[in-house]
XYZ file of C-alpha atoms in Angstrom:
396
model
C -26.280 34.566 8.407
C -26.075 33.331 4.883
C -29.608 33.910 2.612
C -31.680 30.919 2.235
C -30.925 31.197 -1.946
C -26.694 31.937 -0.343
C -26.844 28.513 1.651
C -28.190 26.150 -1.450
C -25.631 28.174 -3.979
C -22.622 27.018 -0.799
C -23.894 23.748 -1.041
C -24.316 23.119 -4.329
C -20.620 24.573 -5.009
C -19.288 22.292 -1.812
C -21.145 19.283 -3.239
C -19.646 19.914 -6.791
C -16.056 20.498 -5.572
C -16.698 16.698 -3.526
C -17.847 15.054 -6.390
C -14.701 16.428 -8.723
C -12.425 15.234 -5.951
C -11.192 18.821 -5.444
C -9.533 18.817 -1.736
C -6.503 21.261 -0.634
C -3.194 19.959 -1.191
C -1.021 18.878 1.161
C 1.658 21.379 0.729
C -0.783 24.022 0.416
C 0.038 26.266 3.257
C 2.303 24.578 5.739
C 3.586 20.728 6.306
C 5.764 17.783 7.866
C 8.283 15.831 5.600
C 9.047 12.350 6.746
C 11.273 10.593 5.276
C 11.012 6.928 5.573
C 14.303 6.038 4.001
C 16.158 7.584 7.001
C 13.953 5.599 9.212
C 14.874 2.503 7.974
C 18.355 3.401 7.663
C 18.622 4.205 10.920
C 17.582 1.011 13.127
C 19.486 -0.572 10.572
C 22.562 1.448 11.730
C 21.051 0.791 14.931
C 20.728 -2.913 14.700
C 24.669 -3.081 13.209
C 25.538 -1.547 16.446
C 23.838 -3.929 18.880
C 25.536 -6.929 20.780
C 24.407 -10.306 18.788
C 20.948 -11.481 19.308
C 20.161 -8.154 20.817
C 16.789 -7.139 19.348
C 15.414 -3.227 19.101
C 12.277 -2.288 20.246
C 11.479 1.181 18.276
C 9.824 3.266 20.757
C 6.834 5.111 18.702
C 4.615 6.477 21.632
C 3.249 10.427 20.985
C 2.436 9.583 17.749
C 5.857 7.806 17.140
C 6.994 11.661 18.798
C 5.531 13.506 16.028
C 6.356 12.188 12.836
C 3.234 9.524 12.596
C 3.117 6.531 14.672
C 1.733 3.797 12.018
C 4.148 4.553 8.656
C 6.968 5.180 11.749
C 6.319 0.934 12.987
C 5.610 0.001 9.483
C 9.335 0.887 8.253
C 10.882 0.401 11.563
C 9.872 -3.560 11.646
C 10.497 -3.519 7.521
C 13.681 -2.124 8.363
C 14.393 -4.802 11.517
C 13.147 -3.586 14.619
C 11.304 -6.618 16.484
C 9.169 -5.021 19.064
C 6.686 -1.666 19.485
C 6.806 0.491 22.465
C 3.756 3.081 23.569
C 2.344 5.160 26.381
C -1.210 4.681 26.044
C -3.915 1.943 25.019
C -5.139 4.389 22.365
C -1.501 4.668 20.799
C -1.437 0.546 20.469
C -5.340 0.195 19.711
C -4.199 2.593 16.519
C -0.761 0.268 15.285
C -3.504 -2.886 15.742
C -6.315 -1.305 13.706
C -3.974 -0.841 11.000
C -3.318 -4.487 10.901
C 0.353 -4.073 12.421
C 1.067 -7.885 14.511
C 4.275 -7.180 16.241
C 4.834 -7.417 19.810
C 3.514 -3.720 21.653
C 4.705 -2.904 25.189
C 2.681 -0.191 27.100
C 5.233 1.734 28.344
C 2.474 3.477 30.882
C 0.780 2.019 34.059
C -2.869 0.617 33.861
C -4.826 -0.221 37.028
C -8.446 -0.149 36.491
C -10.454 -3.848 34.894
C -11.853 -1.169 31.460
C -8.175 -0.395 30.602
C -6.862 -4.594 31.085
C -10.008 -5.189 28.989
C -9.096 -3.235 26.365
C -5.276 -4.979 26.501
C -6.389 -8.356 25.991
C -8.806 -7.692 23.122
C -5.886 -6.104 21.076
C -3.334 -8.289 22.329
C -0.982 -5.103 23.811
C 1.565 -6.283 26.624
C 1.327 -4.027 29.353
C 4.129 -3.097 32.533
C 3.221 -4.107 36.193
C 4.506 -1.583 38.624
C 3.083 -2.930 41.789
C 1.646 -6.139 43.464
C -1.692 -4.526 43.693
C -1.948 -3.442 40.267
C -0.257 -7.662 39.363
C -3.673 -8.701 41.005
C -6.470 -6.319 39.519
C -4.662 -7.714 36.385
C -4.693 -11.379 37.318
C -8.208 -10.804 38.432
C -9.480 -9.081 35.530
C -8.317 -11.774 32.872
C -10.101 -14.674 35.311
C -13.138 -13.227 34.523
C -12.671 -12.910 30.948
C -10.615 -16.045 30.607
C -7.587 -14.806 28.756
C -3.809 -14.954 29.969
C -1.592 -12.061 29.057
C 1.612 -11.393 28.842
C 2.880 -9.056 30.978
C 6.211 -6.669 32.022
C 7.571 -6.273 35.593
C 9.313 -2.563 35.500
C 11.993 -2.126 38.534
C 12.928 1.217 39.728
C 16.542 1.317 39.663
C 16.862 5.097 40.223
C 14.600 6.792 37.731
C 12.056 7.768 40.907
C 9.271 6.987 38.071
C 7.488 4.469 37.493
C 8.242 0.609 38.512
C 8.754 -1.466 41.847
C 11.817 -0.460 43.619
C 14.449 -2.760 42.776
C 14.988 -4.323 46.191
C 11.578 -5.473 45.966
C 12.416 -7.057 43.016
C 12.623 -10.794 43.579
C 9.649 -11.042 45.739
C 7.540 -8.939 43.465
C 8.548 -11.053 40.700
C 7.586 -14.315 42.778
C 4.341 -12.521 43.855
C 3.390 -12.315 40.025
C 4.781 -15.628 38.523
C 2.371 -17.290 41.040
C -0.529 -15.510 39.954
C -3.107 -16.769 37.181
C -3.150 -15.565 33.657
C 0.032 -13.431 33.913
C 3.053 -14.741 31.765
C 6.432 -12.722 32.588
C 7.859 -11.489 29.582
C 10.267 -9.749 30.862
C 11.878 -7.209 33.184
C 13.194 -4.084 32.469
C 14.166 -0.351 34.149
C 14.552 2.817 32.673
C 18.129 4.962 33.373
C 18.084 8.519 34.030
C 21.377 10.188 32.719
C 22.417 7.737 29.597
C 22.650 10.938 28.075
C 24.793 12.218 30.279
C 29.401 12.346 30.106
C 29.522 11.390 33.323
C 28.311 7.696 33.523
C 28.471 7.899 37.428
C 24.541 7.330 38.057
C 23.984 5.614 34.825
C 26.695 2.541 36.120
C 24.866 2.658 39.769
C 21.229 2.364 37.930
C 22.950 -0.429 36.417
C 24.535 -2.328 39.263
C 21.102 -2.155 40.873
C 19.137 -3.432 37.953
C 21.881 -6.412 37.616
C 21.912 -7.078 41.569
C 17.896 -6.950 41.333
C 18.429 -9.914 38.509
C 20.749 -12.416 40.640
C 18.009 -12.386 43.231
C 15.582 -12.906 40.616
C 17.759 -16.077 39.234
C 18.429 -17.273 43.025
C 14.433 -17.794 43.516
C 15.122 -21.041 41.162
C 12.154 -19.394 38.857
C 12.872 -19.060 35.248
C 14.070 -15.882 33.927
C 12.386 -14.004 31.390
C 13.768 -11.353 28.620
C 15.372 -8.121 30.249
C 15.719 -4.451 29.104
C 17.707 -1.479 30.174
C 19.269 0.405 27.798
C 17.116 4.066 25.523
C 18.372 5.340 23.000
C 21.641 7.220 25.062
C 22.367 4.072 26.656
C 21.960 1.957 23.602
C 24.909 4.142 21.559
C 27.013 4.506 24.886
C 27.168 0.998 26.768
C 26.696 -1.974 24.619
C 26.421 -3.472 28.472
C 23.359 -1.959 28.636
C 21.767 -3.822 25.623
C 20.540 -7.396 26.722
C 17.868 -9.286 25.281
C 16.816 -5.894 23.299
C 17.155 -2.125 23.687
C 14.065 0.463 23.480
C 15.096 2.845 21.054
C 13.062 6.131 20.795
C 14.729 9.423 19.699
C 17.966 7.731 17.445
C 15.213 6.143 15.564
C 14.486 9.692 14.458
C 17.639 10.418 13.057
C 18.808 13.025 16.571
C 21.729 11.842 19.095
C 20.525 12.297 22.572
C 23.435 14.442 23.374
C 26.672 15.897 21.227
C 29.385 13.420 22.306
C 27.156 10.616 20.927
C 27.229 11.668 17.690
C 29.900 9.546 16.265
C 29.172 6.456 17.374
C 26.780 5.503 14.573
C 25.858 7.829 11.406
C 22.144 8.404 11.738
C 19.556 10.346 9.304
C 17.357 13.132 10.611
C 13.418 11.820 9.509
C 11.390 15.049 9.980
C 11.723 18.094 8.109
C 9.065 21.333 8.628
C 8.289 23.232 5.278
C 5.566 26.051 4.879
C 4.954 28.880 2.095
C 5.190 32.487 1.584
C 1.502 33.785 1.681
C 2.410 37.918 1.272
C 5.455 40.049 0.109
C 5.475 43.692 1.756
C 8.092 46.460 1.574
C 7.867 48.336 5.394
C 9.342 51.901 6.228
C 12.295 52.780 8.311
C 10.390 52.803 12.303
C 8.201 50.617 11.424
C 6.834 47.869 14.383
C 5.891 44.286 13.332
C 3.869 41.814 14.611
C 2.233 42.007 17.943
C 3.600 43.878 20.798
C 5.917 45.577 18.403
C 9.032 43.770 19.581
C 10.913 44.021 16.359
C 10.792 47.963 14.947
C 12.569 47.972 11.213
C 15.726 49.941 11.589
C 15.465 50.834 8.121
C 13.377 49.791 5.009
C 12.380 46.392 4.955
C 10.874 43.863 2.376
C 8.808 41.311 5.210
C 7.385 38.177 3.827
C 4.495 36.862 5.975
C 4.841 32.956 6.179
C 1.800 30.416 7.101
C 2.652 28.643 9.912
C 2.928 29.658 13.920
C 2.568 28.689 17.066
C -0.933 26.370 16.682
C 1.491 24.383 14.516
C 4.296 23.502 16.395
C 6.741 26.898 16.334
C 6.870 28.124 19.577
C 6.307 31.531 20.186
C 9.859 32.125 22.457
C 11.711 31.599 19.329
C 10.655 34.704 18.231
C 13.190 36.926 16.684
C 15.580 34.269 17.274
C 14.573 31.913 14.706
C 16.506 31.409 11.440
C 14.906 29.707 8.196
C 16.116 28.515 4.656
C 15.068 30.207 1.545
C 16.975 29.407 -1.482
C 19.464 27.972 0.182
C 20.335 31.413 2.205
C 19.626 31.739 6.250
C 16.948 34.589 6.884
C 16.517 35.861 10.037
C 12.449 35.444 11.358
C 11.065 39.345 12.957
C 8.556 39.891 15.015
C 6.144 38.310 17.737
C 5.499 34.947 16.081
C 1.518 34.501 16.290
C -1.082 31.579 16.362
C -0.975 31.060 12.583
C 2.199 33.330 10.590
C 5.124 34.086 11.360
C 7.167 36.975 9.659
C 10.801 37.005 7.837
C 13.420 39.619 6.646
C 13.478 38.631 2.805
C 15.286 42.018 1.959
C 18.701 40.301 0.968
C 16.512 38.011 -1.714
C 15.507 39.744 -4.826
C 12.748 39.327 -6.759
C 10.607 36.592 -4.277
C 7.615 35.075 -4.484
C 4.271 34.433 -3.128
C 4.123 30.178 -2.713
C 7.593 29.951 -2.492
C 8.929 27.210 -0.174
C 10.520 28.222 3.687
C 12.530 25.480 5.406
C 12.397 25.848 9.264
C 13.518 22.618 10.045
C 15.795 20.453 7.502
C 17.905 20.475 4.626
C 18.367 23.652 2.526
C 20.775 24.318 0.308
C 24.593 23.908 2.498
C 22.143 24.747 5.601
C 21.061 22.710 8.351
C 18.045 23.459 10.363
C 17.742 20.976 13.327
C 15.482 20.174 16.346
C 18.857 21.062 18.252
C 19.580 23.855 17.213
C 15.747 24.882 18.600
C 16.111 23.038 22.161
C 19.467 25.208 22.065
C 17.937 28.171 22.214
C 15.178 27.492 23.912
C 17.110 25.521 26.569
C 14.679 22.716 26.238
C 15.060 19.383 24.596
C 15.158 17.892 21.612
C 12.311 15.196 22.176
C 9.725 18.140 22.882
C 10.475 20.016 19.858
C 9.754 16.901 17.462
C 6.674 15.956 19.760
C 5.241 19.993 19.444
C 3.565 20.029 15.043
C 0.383 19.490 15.670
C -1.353 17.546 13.385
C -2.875 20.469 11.241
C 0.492 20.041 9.581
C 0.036 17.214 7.232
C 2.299 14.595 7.357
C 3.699 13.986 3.979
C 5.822 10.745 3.680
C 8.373 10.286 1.087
């Protein structure tokens, strides 16, 4: 417990440091680059690649998968993208608070009257998966008095959300009869885009276009249609109809390796953090805990702030390889909540503050979300959704 004369000395020092507008800076210990130039560059590659009059929809749920969901829509529709896609009401309520008016789709299912509320008042779009869930909808907006526009999902094949796609035409019927819904459009979601072997990816798509000639013979009109992520969008220009949702390319990542020449796309995230301590450690010597790295022979270990709470995840441990002055350096040790450590021994003369690249551009060396999934046998998409916002997001 602090002294009574302790506590008013803390304060007054706190109070001073507020009033001199003395906060931490951003790079201070460890932080998220994003670069905003690649963004834009990329859904204008994206856009160049599209059939004509085929709009993008830049998909920017999970915080716009890590890399900050408002300055992500704010360069995306700068840069061309029409439409918004998101998960959750929160994700949209946040784009609408910060005065963004395009078009948002909620990618996730709603069912109860507090969650359609919510939609109306800030004007989201959400995606009807069932004829129950069309009805609570319909019912809702009576009451309040609104109409909404709203987004019929068919399961082609996914086993996900949506109705299943021979249900498609009379679900579609069921809504367009129903008060205060407007059909905006209908869309699916494929499974394996990513994948060489188109086999499933053409059958999801035979179903989705059989699902839409029984929707045109009901004599209703028919509304805007979407297949095609981000695989799907640089693989089968088929796929891309009215407009494509585009998640991971607008990141500047391919969703798999024979993509990657199809358009020339700009990573957007890079992960920096400093050197907080320099040590020299004997030959035998165990680091970190658990001791799973023991120094063969003498060592010079810098201790680096940033770990797990942040976004590195602890099975990369003494697997991981970082930039420092443009050389690759191996990371030792059980990576822990907050550090992690390095073998600096082959760079003379470093320093405390000095700046470690783990992922990004350093010198001739690439550090990518791949190359992490690779080892990790994971994917891509979870690395870049894993920095947890204690990393400051520092736009450029």
């Amino acid at each position: 417990m602090l002294s009574q004369e302790s506590s008013r000395k803390f304060q007054s020092n706190r109070s001073s440091l507020q009033e001199s507008g003395a906060t931490v800076p951003l790079r201070e210990r460890a932080w998220v680059e994003i670069d905003r130039g690649a963004i834009a560059h990329n859904v204008r590659e994206l856009k160049h690649h599209l059939q004509q009059n085929c709009q993008l929809m830049a998909v920017v749920k999970a915080d716009a998968y890590g890399h900050g969901a408002i300055a992500v829509a704010e360069t995306a529709l700068e840069a061309g993208a029409s439409w918004l896609g998101v998960a959750t009401i929160p994700e949209g309520i946040q784009l609408r608070e910060a005065g963004i008016e395009a078009p948002i789709l909620l990618l996730g299912a709603v069912n109860s009257p507090e969650q359609i509320q919510a939609i109306a008042h800030w004007h989201l779009q959400p995606t009807l998966c069932s004829a129950k869930q069309a009805l609570i909808v319909s019912e809702t907006l009576s009451e309040l008095g609104k109409t909404l526009t709203v987004h019929l999902k068919l399961d082609t094949g996914m086993s996900r959300l949506g109705i299943p796609w021979q249900e498609g035409a009379e679900f579609f019927q069921q809504v367009s009869h129903l008060p205060h819904l407007q059909i905006g459009s209908i869309y699916s979601h494929l499974a394996t885009a990513d994948s060489p072997d188109p086999q499933i990816m053409n059958q999801q798509h035979q179903r989705f276009q059989e699902a839409i000639a029984q929707i045109k013979a009901t004599g209703l009109p028919l509304p805007k249609l979407h297949l095609a992520n981000s695989a799907a969008t640089l693989c089968d220009r088929s796929c891309h109809y009215d407009f494509v949702r585009v998640g991971l390319a607008t990141y500047g990542l391919y969703p798999a390796p024979h993509l990657q020449d199809l358009v020339s796309l700009k990573p957007v995230m890079q992960v920096r953090a400093r050197i907080t301590q320099i040590k020299t450690i004997p030959a035998g010597t165990g680091i970190s805990y658990g001791y799973q790295y023991i120094t063969a022979q003498e060592m010079t270990v810098a201790v680096v702030g940033i770990g797990y709470a942040d976004g590195v995840p602890r099975n990369l441990s003494n697997k991981l390889q970082v930039g420092i002055r443009g050389q690759r350096i191996p990371q030792v040790g059980a990576i822990t909540m907050d550090q992690l450590m390095l073998d600096v021994s082959s760079i003379p003369d470093l320093q405390v503050g000095e700046v470690v690249t783990l992922l990004g551009q350093d010198g001739q060396n690439q550090f990518t979300a791949d190359d992490w999934a690779d080892t990790l046998g994971t994917i891509s998409w979870e690395i870049l959704c894993s920095f947890k916002h204690r990393l400051p997001r520092v736009t450029r």
